[in-house]
PDB file of C-alpha atoms in Angstrom:
ATOM      1  CA  MET A1068     -22.584  -7.656   0.711  1.00 54.00           C
ATOM      2  CA  PRO A1069     -20.596 -10.292   2.606  1.00 61.00           C
ATOM      3  CA  ASN A1070     -18.799 -11.512  -0.515  1.00 80.00           C
ATOM      4  CA  ASP A1071     -17.616  -7.898  -1.304  1.00 85.00           C
ATOM      5  CA  LYS A1072     -16.383  -7.513   2.211  1.00 87.00           C
ATOM      6  CA  LEU A1073     -14.469 -10.792   1.964  1.00 88.00           C
ATOM      7  CA  LYS A1074     -12.982  -9.730  -1.309  1.00 92.00           C
ATOM      8  CA  GLY A1075     -11.961  -6.378   0.275  1.00 92.00           C
ATOM      9  CA  TYR A1076     -10.185  -8.128   3.132  1.00 92.00           C
ATOM     10  CA  LEU A1077      -8.445 -10.646   0.848  1.00 93.00           C
ATOM     11  CA  CYS A1078      -7.306  -7.929  -1.593  1.00 95.00           C
ATOM     12  CA  GLY A1079      -6.056  -5.740   1.372  1.00 93.00           C
ATOM     13  CA  ALA A1080      -4.044  -8.669   2.636  1.00 92.00           C
ATOM     14  CA  ALA A1081      -2.702  -9.509  -0.835  1.00 93.00           C
ATOM     15  CA  SER A1082      -1.769  -5.874  -1.292  1.00 92.00           C
ATOM     16  CA  GLY A1083       0.216  -5.676   1.914  1.00 88.00           C
ATOM     17  CA  ALA A1084       1.806  -9.087   1.526  1.00 89.00           C
ATOM     18  CA  SER A1085       2.858  -8.689  -2.033  1.00 91.00           C
ATOM     19  CA  TYR A1086       4.236  -5.108  -1.399  1.00 85.00           C
ATOM     20  CA  GLY A1087       6.451  -6.653   1.276  1.00 81.00           C
ATOM     21  CA  LEU A1088       8.334  -8.580  -1.459  1.00 86.00           C
ATOM     22  CA  ILE A1089      10.008  -5.430  -2.796  1.00 83.00           C
ATOM     23  CA  PRO A1090      13.334  -6.142  -1.033  1.00 78.00           C
ATOM     24  CA  LEU A1091      13.447  -9.652  -2.609  1.00 83.00           C
ATOM     25  CA  PHE A1092      13.594  -8.174  -6.201  1.00 89.00           C
ATOM     26  CA  SER A1093      15.131  -4.776  -5.589  1.00 86.00           C
ATOM     27  CA  LEU A1094      18.080  -5.423  -3.330  1.00 81.00           C
ATOM     28  CA  PRO A1095      19.954  -7.486  -5.883  1.00 88.00           C
ATOM     29  CA  LEU A1096      19.402  -4.831  -8.479  1.00 90.00           C
ATOM     30  CA  LEU A1097      20.614  -2.084  -6.266  1.00 85.00           C
ATOM     31  CA  ARG A1098      23.722  -4.151  -5.422  1.00 86.00           C
ATOM     32  CA  GLN A1099      24.397  -4.458  -9.169  1.00 91.00           C
ATOM     33  CA  GLY A1100      24.571  -0.601  -9.297  1.00 89.00           C
ATOM     34  CA  VAL A1101      21.166   0.203 -10.771  1.00 91.00           C
ATOM     35  CA  ASP A1102      20.157   3.568  -9.058  1.00 92.00           C
ATOM     36  CA  PHE A1103      16.914   4.186  -7.274  1.00 89.00           C
ATOM     37  CA  ASP A1104      15.293   6.467  -9.856  1.00 93.00           C
ATOM     38  CA  SER A1105      16.182   4.201 -12.795  1.00 95.00           C
ATOM     39  CA  LEU A1106      14.860   1.175 -10.924  1.00 93.00           C
ATOM     40  CA  LEU A1107      11.525   2.778 -10.070  1.00 92.00           C
ATOM     41  CA  PHE A1108      11.122   4.056 -13.645  1.00 96.00           C
ATOM     42  CA  TYR A1109      11.536   0.462 -14.934  1.00 96.00           C
ATOM     43  CA  ARG A1110       9.248  -0.862 -12.170  1.00 95.00           C
ATOM     44  CA  TYR A1111       6.429   1.659 -12.913  1.00 95.00           C
ATOM     45  CA  ALA A1112       6.787   1.648 -16.749  1.00 96.00           C
ATOM     46  CA  ILE A1113       6.857  -2.139 -17.164  1.00 97.00           C
ATOM     47  CA  ALA A1114       4.049  -2.606 -14.672  1.00 95.00           C
ATOM     48  CA  ALA A1115       1.919   0.022 -16.556  1.00 95.00           C
ATOM     49  CA  ALA A1116       2.691  -1.827 -19.921  1.00 96.00           C
ATOM     50  CA  LEU A1117       1.772  -5.192 -18.497  1.00 95.00           C
ATOM     51  CA  LEU A1118      -1.435  -3.789 -16.988  1.00 93.00           C
ATOM     52  CA  GLY A1119      -2.313  -2.148 -20.214  1.00 92.00           C
ATOM     53  CA  ILE A1120      -1.795  -5.441 -22.246  1.00 93.00           C
ATOM     54  CA  ILE A1121      -3.975  -7.349 -19.785  1.00 90.00           C
ATOM     55  CA  THR A1122      -6.649  -4.710 -19.937  1.00 88.00           C
ATOM     56  CA  ARG A1123      -6.672  -4.724 -23.788  1.00 89.00           C
ATOM     57  CA  LEU A1124      -6.909  -8.593 -23.799  1.00 90.00           C
ATOM     58  CA  GLN A1125      -9.900  -8.380 -21.570  1.00 86.00           C
ATOM     59  CA  GLY A1126     -11.597  -5.963 -24.091  1.00 88.00           C
ATOM     60  CA  ARG A1127     -11.542  -3.105 -21.677  1.00 88.00           C
ATOM     61  CA  ASP A1128     -10.459   0.529 -22.231  1.00 86.00           C
ATOM     62  CA  PHE A1129      -8.428   3.085 -20.463  1.00 85.00           C
ATOM     63  CA  ALA A1130     -10.714   6.108 -21.058  1.00 87.00           C
ATOM     64  CA  LEU A1131     -11.102   8.750 -18.293  1.00 89.00           C
ATOM     65  CA  ARG A1132     -13.689  11.541 -17.937  1.00 88.00           C
ATOM     66  CA  ARG A1133     -12.257  14.968 -17.780  1.00 88.00           C
ATOM     67  CA  GLY A1134     -13.180  15.320 -14.096  1.00 88.00           C
ATOM     68  CA  GLU A1135     -11.382  12.185 -13.285  1.00 90.00           C
ATOM     69  CA  VAL A1136      -7.964  13.194 -14.742  1.00 91.00           C
ATOM     70  CA  PRO A1137      -6.792  15.535 -11.907  1.00 91.00           C
ATOM     71  CA  PHE A1138      -7.513  12.844  -9.282  1.00 91.00           C
ATOM     72  CA  ILE A1139      -5.600  10.174 -11.293  1.00 92.00           C
ATOM     73  CA  ALA A1140      -2.590  12.537 -11.754  1.00 92.00           C
ATOM     74  CA  ALA A1141      -2.653  13.368  -8.109  1.00 93.00           C
ATOM     75  CA  LEU A1142      -2.609   9.627  -7.275  1.00 93.00           C
ATOM     76  CA  GLY A1143       0.454   9.005  -9.376  1.00 91.00           C
ATOM     77  CA  VAL A1144       2.313  12.015  -7.978  1.00 93.00           C
ATOM     78  CA  LEU A1145       1.452  10.997  -4.403  1.00 94.00           C
ATOM     79  CA  PHE A1146       2.422   7.421  -4.818  1.00 89.00           C
ATOM     80  CA  SER A1147       5.799   8.414  -6.358  1.00 91.00           C
ATOM     81  CA  ALA A1148       6.447  11.151  -3.803  1.00 93.00           C
ATOM     82  CA  SER A1149       5.922   8.579  -0.917  1.00 91.00           C
ATOM     83  CA  SER A1150       8.668   6.393  -2.384  1.00 86.00           C
ATOM     84  CA  ILE A1151      10.981   9.315  -3.022  1.00 89.00           C
ATOM     85  CA  LEU A1152      10.642  10.758   0.483  1.00 91.00           C
ATOM     86  CA  MET A1153      11.130   7.330   2.179  1.00 85.00           C
ATOM     87  CA  PHE A1154      14.283   6.701   0.073  1.00 82.00           C
ATOM     88  CA  ILE A1155      15.811  10.100   1.002  1.00 86.00           C
ATOM     89  CA  ALA A1156      14.906   9.501   4.658  1.00 85.00           C
ATOM     90  CA  PHE A1157      17.166   6.388   4.569  1.00 78.00           C
ATOM     91  CA  ASP A1158      20.173   8.761   4.292  1.00 80.00           C
ATOM     92  CA  TYR A1159      19.253  10.219   7.700  1.00 85.00           C
ATOM     93  CA  MET A1160      17.965   7.353   9.800  1.00 79.00           C
ATOM     94  CA  PRO A1161      18.322   3.594   9.888  1.00 72.00           C
ATOM     95  CA  THR A1162      16.064   1.740   7.463  1.00 68.00           C
ATOM     96  CA  GLY A1163      14.233  -0.147  10.258  1.00 65.00           C
ATOM     97  CA  LEU A1164      13.429   3.068  12.091  1.00 70.00           C
ATOM     98  CA  VAL A1165      12.222   4.733   8.872  1.00 76.00           C
ATOM     99  CA  SER A1166      10.023   1.629   8.137  1.00 72.00           C
ATOM    100  CA  THR A1167       8.560   1.767  11.631  1.00 71.00           C
ATOM    101  CA  MET A1168       7.875   5.502  11.577  1.00 79.00           C
ATOM    102  CA  PHE A1169       6.241   5.209   8.106  1.00 83.00           C
ATOM    103  CA  PHE A1170       3.557   3.003   9.638  1.00 80.00           C
ATOM    104  CA  ILE A1171       1.942   5.971  11.247  1.00 82.00           C
ATOM    105  CA  TYR A1172       0.060   6.158   7.902  1.00 88.00           C
ATOM    106  CA  PRO A1173      -2.927   4.142   9.213  1.00 85.00           C
ATOM    107  CA  ILE A1174      -3.176   6.602  12.076  1.00 84.00           C
ATOM    108  CA  LEU A1175      -3.180   9.526   9.616  1.00 89.00           C
ATOM    109  CA  VAL A1176      -5.788   7.742   7.487  1.00 91.00           C
ATOM    110  CA  ALA A1177      -8.102   7.148  10.556  1.00 87.00           C
ATOM    111  CA  VAL A1178      -7.643  10.775  11.758  1.00 87.00           C
ATOM    112  CA  ILE A1179      -8.278  12.356   8.399  1.00 91.00           C
ATOM    113  CA  MET A1180     -11.325  10.021   7.740  1.00 91.00           C
ATOM    114  CA  ALA A1181     -12.765  10.866  11.183  1.00 85.00           C
ATOM    115  CA  ALA A1182     -12.107  14.665  10.949  1.00 88.00           C
ATOM    116  CA  ALA A1183     -13.036  15.206   7.310  1.00 90.00           C
ATOM    117  CA  TYR A1184     -15.723  12.488   6.736  1.00 89.00           C
ATOM    118  CA  GLY A1185     -17.062  11.630  10.187  1.00 86.00           C
ATOM    119  CA  GLU A1186     -15.964   7.961   9.952  1.00 84.00           C
ATOM    120  CA  ARG A1187     -16.259   6.373  13.456  1.00 80.00           C
ATOM    121  CA  MET A1188     -13.172   4.504  14.787  1.00 80.00           C
ATOM    122  CA  THR A1189     -14.626   1.373  16.475  1.00 83.00           C
ATOM    123  CA  TRP A1190     -12.965  -0.160  19.458  1.00 85.00           C
ATOM    124  CA  GLY A1191     -11.954  -3.220  17.361  1.00 85.00           C
ATOM    125  CA  ARG A1192     -10.210  -1.086  14.701  1.00 83.00           C
ATOM    126  CA  SER A1193      -8.512   0.999  17.408  1.00 88.00           C
ATOM    127  CA  ALA A1194      -7.223  -2.169  19.197  1.00 89.00           C
ATOM    128  CA  SER A1195      -6.094  -3.794  15.882  1.00 88.00           C
ATOM    129  CA  LEU A1196      -4.267  -0.647  14.892  1.00 88.00           C
ATOM    130  CA  ALA A1197      -2.475  -0.393  18.241  1.00 90.00           C
ATOM    131  CA  LEU A1198      -1.595  -4.064  18.052  1.00 90.00           C
ATOM    132  CA  ALA A1199      -0.147  -3.752  14.524  1.00 88.00           C
ATOM    133  CA  ILE A1200       1.878  -0.678  15.448  1.00 88.00           C
ATOM    134  CA  GLY A1201       3.235  -2.480  18.468  1.00 88.00           C
ATOM    135  CA  GLY A1202       4.120  -5.521  16.420  1.00 86.00           C
ATOM    136  CA  ILE A1203       6.010  -3.415  13.884  1.00 83.00           C
ATOM    137  CA  ALA A1204       7.835  -1.468  16.536  1.00 82.00           C
ATOM    138  CA  LEU A1205       8.882  -4.792  18.156  1.00 83.00           C
ATOM    139  CA  LEU A1206       9.868  -6.075  14.771  1.00 76.00           C
ATOM    140  CA  TYR A1207      12.228  -3.235  13.799  1.00 73.00           C
ATOM    141  CA  LEU A1208      13.232  -1.304  16.890  1.00 68.00           C
ATOM    142  CA  ALA A1209      13.952  -3.631  19.733  1.00 60.00           C
ATOM    143  CA  GLY A1210      17.666  -3.966  20.139  1.00 56.00           C
ATOM    144  CA  GLY A1211      18.222  -1.874  16.972  1.00 55.00           C
ATOM    145  CA  GLU A1212      20.008   1.365  16.355  1.00 54.00           C
ATOM    146  CA  MET A1213      18.090   4.470  17.451  1.00 57.00           C
ATOM    147  CA  ARG A1214      19.575   7.373  15.481  1.00 65.00           C
ATOM    148  CA  PHE A1215      16.924  10.089  15.140  1.00 71.00           C
ATOM    149  CA  SER A1216      17.136  13.063  12.847  1.00 83.00           C
ATOM    150  CA  THR A1217      14.782  15.897  12.540  1.00 87.00           C
ATOM    151  CA  THR A1218      15.174  15.891   8.765  1.00 92.00           C
ATOM    152  CA  GLY A1219      14.670  12.122   8.642  1.00 88.00           C
ATOM    153  CA  LEU A1220      11.540  12.378  10.768  1.00 87.00           C
ATOM    154  CA  ALA A1221      10.061  15.079   8.597  1.00 93.00           C
ATOM    155  CA  LEU A1222      10.790  13.106   5.429  1.00 94.00           C
ATOM    156  CA  THR A1223       9.280   9.937   6.902  1.00 89.00           C
ATOM    157  CA  PHE A1224       6.150  11.896   8.029  1.00 93.00           C
ATOM    158  CA  GLY A1225       5.876  13.290   4.578  1.00 95.00           C
ATOM    159  CA  ALA A1226       6.081   9.788   3.014  1.00 92.00           C
ATOM    160  CA  ALA A1227       3.387   8.510   5.409  1.00 90.00           C
ATOM    161  CA  LEU A1228       1.185  11.539   4.773  1.00 95.00           C
ATOM    162  CA  THR A1229       1.381  11.295   0.987  1.00 96.00           C
ATOM    163  CA  TYR A1230       0.629   7.556   1.163  1.00 93.00           C
ATOM    164  CA  ALA A1231      -2.337   8.221   3.385  1.00 92.00           C
ATOM    165  CA  ALA A1232      -3.630  10.882   1.022  1.00 95.00           C
ATOM    166  CA  TYR A1233      -3.291   8.332  -1.821  1.00 94.00           C
ATOM    167  CA  ILE A1234      -5.528   5.849   0.007  1.00 93.00           C
ATOM    168  CA  ILE A1235      -8.066   8.478   0.920  1.00 94.00           C
ATOM    169  CA  ILE A1236      -8.355   9.893  -2.579  1.00 93.00           C
ATOM    170  CA  VAL A1237      -8.922   6.317  -3.978  1.00 92.00           C
ATOM    171  CA  ASN A1238     -11.763   6.023  -1.460  1.00 91.00           C
ATOM    172  CA  LYS A1239     -13.347   9.495  -1.479  1.00 91.00           C
ATOM    173  CA  SER A1240     -12.904  10.865  -4.987  1.00 89.00           C
ATOM    174  CA  ARG A1241     -14.476  10.227  -8.353  1.00 87.00           C
ATOM    175  CA  VAL A1242     -12.025   7.440  -9.155  1.00 87.00           C
ATOM    176  CA  ARG A1243     -13.842   5.230  -6.492  1.00 87.00           C
ATOM    177  CA  SER A1244     -16.239   4.046  -9.128  1.00 85.00           C
ATOM    178  CA  LEU A1245     -13.516   3.181 -11.653  1.00 88.00           C
ATOM    179  CA  ARG A1246     -12.090  -0.347 -12.090  1.00 86.00           C
ATOM    180  CA  GLY A1247      -9.170  -1.087  -9.865  1.00 86.00           C
ATOM    181  CA  SER A1248      -6.978  -2.005 -12.843  1.00 88.00           C
ATOM    182  CA  LYS A1249      -7.791   1.313 -14.597  1.00 91.00           C
ATOM    183  CA  VAL A1250      -6.935   3.377 -11.513  1.00 90.00           C
ATOM    184  CA  ALA A1251      -3.657   1.360 -11.069  1.00 90.00           C
ATOM    185  CA  PHE A1252      -2.741   1.738 -14.717  1.00 93.00           C
ATOM    186  CA  TRP A1253      -2.970   5.516 -14.830  1.00 93.00           C
ATOM    187  CA  SER A1254      -1.333   5.878 -11.409  1.00 90.00           C
ATOM    188  CA  LEU A1255       1.587   3.822 -12.639  1.00 93.00           C
ATOM    189  CA  VAL A1256       1.845   5.748 -15.907  1.00 94.00           C
ATOM    190  CA  THR A1257       1.978   9.017 -13.943  1.00 93.00           C
ATOM    191  CA  GLY A1258       4.527   7.528 -11.603  1.00 92.00           C
ATOM    192  CA  ALA A1259       6.715   6.405 -14.569  1.00 94.00           C
ATOM    193  CA  ALA A1260       6.545   9.916 -15.986  1.00 95.00           C
ATOM    194  CA  VAL A1261       7.749  11.343 -12.609  1.00 93.00           C
ATOM    195  CA  PHE A1262      10.750   9.015 -12.449  1.00 94.00           C
ATOM    196  CA  PHE A1263      11.585   9.508 -16.060  1.00 96.00           C
ATOM    197  CA  ALA A1264      11.738  13.221 -15.367  1.00 95.00           C
ATOM    198  CA  ARG A1265      13.976  12.456 -12.269  1.00 94.00           C
ATOM    199  CA  THR A1266      16.518  10.745 -14.627  1.00 95.00           C
ATOM    200  CA  GLY A1267      16.858  13.902 -16.603  1.00 95.00           C
ATOM    201  CA  PHE A1268      14.160  12.707 -19.061  1.00 96.00           C
ATOM    202  CA  GLY A1269      16.257   9.635 -19.838  1.00 94.00           C
ATOM    203  CA  SER A1270      19.777  11.360 -19.954  1.00 95.00           C
ATOM    204  CA  ARG A1271      20.750   9.628 -16.563  1.00 95.00           C
ATOM    205  CA  LEU A1272      18.733   6.503 -16.959  1.00 96.00           C
ATOM    206  CA  GLN A1273      20.809   3.493 -16.305  1.00 95.00           C
ATOM    207  CA  ALA A1274      20.612   0.364 -18.341  1.00 93.00           C
ATOM    208  CA  VAL A1275      19.697  -2.993 -16.722  1.00 93.00           C
ATOM    209  CA  PRO A1276      23.036  -4.842 -16.678  1.00 92.00           C
ATOM    210  CA  THR A1277      22.199  -8.546 -17.130  1.00 93.00           C
ATOM    211  CA  ALA A1278      19.353 -10.968 -18.244  1.00 94.00           C
ATOM    212  CA  GLU A1279      19.037 -12.045 -14.555  1.00 94.00           C
ATOM    213  CA  ALA A1280      18.504  -8.391 -13.625  1.00 94.00           C
ATOM    214  CA  TRP A1281      15.850  -8.062 -16.226  1.00 96.00           C
ATOM    215  CA  GLY A1282      14.122 -11.032 -14.718  1.00 96.00           C
ATOM    216  CA  LEU A1283      14.159  -9.353 -11.341  1.00 95.00           C
ATOM    217  CA  VAL A1284      12.845  -6.075 -12.761  1.00 96.00           C
ATOM    218  CA  LEU A1285      10.004  -8.002 -14.397  1.00 96.00           C
ATOM    219  CA  LEU A1286       9.109  -9.711 -11.099  1.00 96.00           C
ATOM    220  CA  LEU A1287       9.329  -6.349  -9.327  1.00 93.00           C
ATOM    221  CA  ALA A1288       6.834  -4.868 -11.799  1.00 95.00           C
ATOM    222  CA  ILE A1289       4.454  -7.770 -11.563  1.00 95.00           C
ATOM    223  CA  VAL A1290       4.238  -8.849  -7.860  1.00 93.00           C
ATOM    224  CA  PRO A1291       4.713  -5.831  -5.572  1.00 90.00           C
ATOM    225  CA  THR A1292       3.430  -3.402  -8.267  1.00 92.00           C
ATOM    226  CA  VAL A1293       0.659  -4.693 -10.457  1.00 93.00           C
ATOM    227  CA  VAL A1294      -0.691  -7.119  -7.894  1.00 93.00           C
ATOM    228  CA  SER A1295      -0.313  -4.809  -4.939  1.00 92.00           C
ATOM    229  CA  CYS A1296      -1.558  -1.580  -6.516  1.00 91.00           C
ATOM    230  CA  THR A1297      -4.581  -3.218  -8.121  1.00 92.00           C
ATOM    231  CA  SER A1298      -5.489  -5.097  -4.889  1.00 94.00           C
ATOM    232  CA  LEU A1299      -5.144  -1.904  -2.822  1.00 93.00           C
ATOM    233  CA  VAL A1300      -7.634  -0.014  -4.993  1.00 91.00           C
ATOM    234  CA  ILE A1301     -10.139  -2.930  -4.860  1.00 92.00           C
ATOM    235  CA  SER A1302      -9.690  -3.311  -1.060  1.00 93.00           C
ATOM    236  CA  VAL A1303     -10.393   0.446  -0.453  1.00 92.00           C
ATOM    237  CA  LYS A1304     -13.524   0.230  -2.540  1.00 90.00           C
ATOM    238  CA  TYR A1305     -15.050  -2.626  -0.519  1.00 92.00           C
ATOM    239  CA  ILE A1306     -13.751  -2.101   3.058  1.00 91.00           C
ATOM    240  CA  GLY A1307     -12.675   1.479   3.126  1.00 90.00           C
ATOM    241  CA  SER A1308      -9.389   3.416   3.679  1.00 90.00           C
ATOM    242  CA  THR A1309      -8.800   2.666   7.377  1.00 87.00           C
ATOM    243  CA  ALA A1310      -9.236  -1.048   7.318  1.00 89.00           C
ATOM    244  CA  THR A1311      -7.135  -1.333   4.046  1.00 91.00           C
ATOM    245  CA  SER A1312      -4.348   0.689   5.731  1.00 90.00           C
ATOM    246  CA  ILE A1313      -4.322  -1.596   8.829  1.00 87.00           C
ATOM    247  CA  LEU A1314      -3.959  -4.700   6.520  1.00 90.00           C
ATOM    248  CA  GLY A1315      -0.814  -3.044   5.202  1.00 86.00           C
ATOM    249  CA  ALA A1316       0.787  -4.333   8.384  1.00 83.00           C
ATOM    250  CA  LEU A1317       1.328  -7.535   6.529  1.00 86.00           C
ATOM    251  CA  GLU A1318       3.966  -5.820   4.416  1.00 81.00           C
ATOM    252  CA  PRO A1319       6.806  -6.050   6.915  1.00 79.00           C
ATOM    253  CA  VAL A1320       5.758  -9.594   7.836  1.00 83.00           C
ATOM    254  CA  THR A1321       6.334 -10.662   4.279  1.00 84.00           C
ATOM    255  CA  ALA A1322       9.648  -8.791   4.153  1.00 78.00           C
ATOM    256  CA  VAL A1323      10.965 -10.454   7.346  1.00 79.00           C
ATOM    257  CA  VAL A1324       9.824 -13.946   6.311  1.00 81.00           C
ATOM    258  CA  CYS A1325      11.428 -13.333   2.922  1.00 79.00           C
ATOM    259  CA  GLY A1326      14.682 -12.160   4.519  1.00 75.00           C
ATOM    260  CA  THR A1327      14.752 -15.324   6.650  1.00 78.00           C
ATOM    261  CA  LEU A1328      14.056 -17.786   3.922  1.00 81.00           C
ATOM    262  CA  VAL A1329      16.007 -16.081   1.105  1.00 78.00           C
ATOM    263  CA  PHE A1330      18.711 -13.918   2.695  1.00 69.00           C
ATOM    264  CA  ALA A1331      19.341 -16.279   5.678  1.00 75.00           C
ATOM    265  CA  GLU A1332      18.502 -13.503   8.280  1.00 70.00           C
ATOM    266  CA  PRO A1333      17.879 -14.991  11.767  1.00 76.00           C
ATOM    267  CA  MET A1334      14.395 -15.710  13.039  1.00 77.00           C
ATOM    268  CA  THR A1335      14.502 -14.704  16.745  1.00 81.00           C
ATOM    269  CA  LEU A1336      11.721 -15.035  19.438  1.00 85.00           C
ATOM    270  CA  ARG A1337      11.268 -11.299  19.223  1.00 84.00           C
ATOM    271  CA  ILE A1338      10.630 -11.365  15.505  1.00 82.00           C
ATOM    272  CA  PHE A1339       8.187 -14.381  15.868  1.00 84.00           C
ATOM    273  CA  ALA A1340       6.300 -12.468  18.677  1.00 87.00           C
ATOM    274  CA  ALA A1341       6.074  -9.391  16.502  1.00 85.00           C
ATOM    275  CA  ILE A1342       4.711 -11.446  13.545  1.00 85.00           C
ATOM    276  CA  ALA A1343       2.192 -13.029  15.878  1.00 87.00           C
ATOM    277  CA  MET A1344       1.021  -9.532  17.039  1.00 89.00           C
ATOM    278  CA  ILE A1345       0.583  -8.239  13.496  1.00 87.00           C
ATOM    279  CA  VAL A1346      -1.275 -11.429  12.302  1.00 85.00           C
ATOM    280  CA  GLY A1347      -3.378 -10.978  15.445  1.00 87.00           C
ATOM    281  CA  ALA A1348      -4.112  -7.459  14.562  1.00 87.00           C
ATOM    282  CA  VAL A1349      -5.414  -8.483  11.175  1.00 84.00           C
ATOM    283  CA  LEU A1350      -7.585 -11.295  12.606  1.00 84.00           C
ATOM    284  CA  LEU A1351      -8.928  -8.859  15.205  1.00 86.00           C
ATOM    285  CA  LEU A1352      -9.772  -6.286  12.548  1.00 84.00           C
ATOM    286  CA  VAL A1353     -11.726  -8.780  10.493  1.00 79.00           C
ATOM    287  CA  ALA A1354     -13.533 -10.351  13.440  1.00 82.00           C
ATOM    288  CA  SER A1355     -14.503  -6.952  14.984  1.00 81.00           C
ATOM    289  CA  ASP A1356     -15.736  -5.617  11.643  1.00 73.00           C
ATOM    290  CA  ALA A1357     -17.792  -8.851  11.081  1.00 72.00           C
ATOM    291  CA  ALA A1358     -19.252  -8.566  14.640  1.00 76.00           C
ATOM    292  CA  GLY A1359     -20.136  -4.880  14.036  1.00 68.00           C
ATOM    293  CA  ARG A1360     -21.956  -5.765  10.784  1.00 61.00           C
ATOM    294  CA  LEU A1361     -23.800  -8.714  12.593  1.00 57.00           C
ATOM    295  CA  GLY A1362     -24.925  -6.359  15.405  1.00 55.00           C
ATOM    296  CA  HIS A1363     -26.002  -3.773  12.877  1.00 54.00           C
ATOM    297  CA  ASN A1364     -28.117  -6.212  10.927  1.00 56.00           C
ATOM    298  CA  LEU A1365     -29.687  -7.608  14.150  1.00 52.00           C
ATOM    299  CA  ASN A1366     -30.610  -4.171  15.260  1.00 58.00           C
ATOM    300  CA  ASN A1367     -32.205  -3.386  11.905  1.00 58.00           C
ATOM    301  CA  LYS A1368     -34.234  -6.629  12.072  1.00 55.00           C
ATOM    302  CA  ILE A1369     -35.450  -5.733  15.554  1.00 56.00           C
ATOM    303  CA  ARG A1370     -36.288  -2.218  14.434  1.00 57.00           C
ATOM    304  CA  ASN A1371     -38.241  -3.505  11.411  1.00 57.00           C
ATOM    305  CA  LYS A1372     -40.230  -6.014  13.509  1.00 56.00           C
ATOM    306  CA  THR A1373     -41.068  -3.232  16.057  1.00 54.00           C
ATOM    307  CA  PHE A1374     -42.163  -0.871  13.218  1.00 50.00           C
ATOM    308  CA  LYS A1375     -44.371  -3.555  11.746  1.00 54.00           C
ATOM    309  CA  ARG A1376     -46.061  -4.129  15.028  1.00 53.00           C
TER     310      ARG A1376
END
């Protein structure tokens, strides 16, 4: 259905763009001394609580069938593992390089979907993926520090692979038929449990220092967590894993624009060109998929008329 496809593209764009706002809310908290594991526990736990309240107010339940539980648990662990591996990688390589290398995850999604499920990679998707990767490389790497580390590369690859696995499980497992909010809720609950365990089951959990910091934690839980996670699941349901992962290229665009407007970081011609490439990749993806569907529908009509004759 065209409306479902449009919903999928819009949710994919919303997921990528909202996820890119993480630095806006997390950097001030990290500067106030809140450690990574404590910050992510608060983020996941509060997001799960908010999503649970919204679900209850809508009169919906959280019930899972027995066969769905392992997949939901896997999603929470994979989502958490991706964050942990990326954070550790920052100790070995520059943040920009890690962020760029992480964006191999759409390639991993495309390769796994083609090898395991026979999904065809069209010329439009291939071109949009190449354009997006080129834009992100230009955004982060040109003129930047290039300090490679075997350990850092391995950690970043692991982060990308676990995130790719998360997207594919959402698409190809029993949870595909579940509401996006239910999948997001249980993924966040599992993730909160993982980070609670990493704080020594609360023994090393740091307190949020100020009322302003609590406001940032709340925004972190709402925008790049509840909105992003729920939108991602809905997008995968309607347009598939590969297209959703390509739309994730909007994440660094949001982060860069946010850095320019809020943190007074410079907007150079290189950054502007990179953003144009990424936005162009998104538009190419949508246009090529729409053209493909139009061609498919026309072929079906021609076949039907020929058959009737």
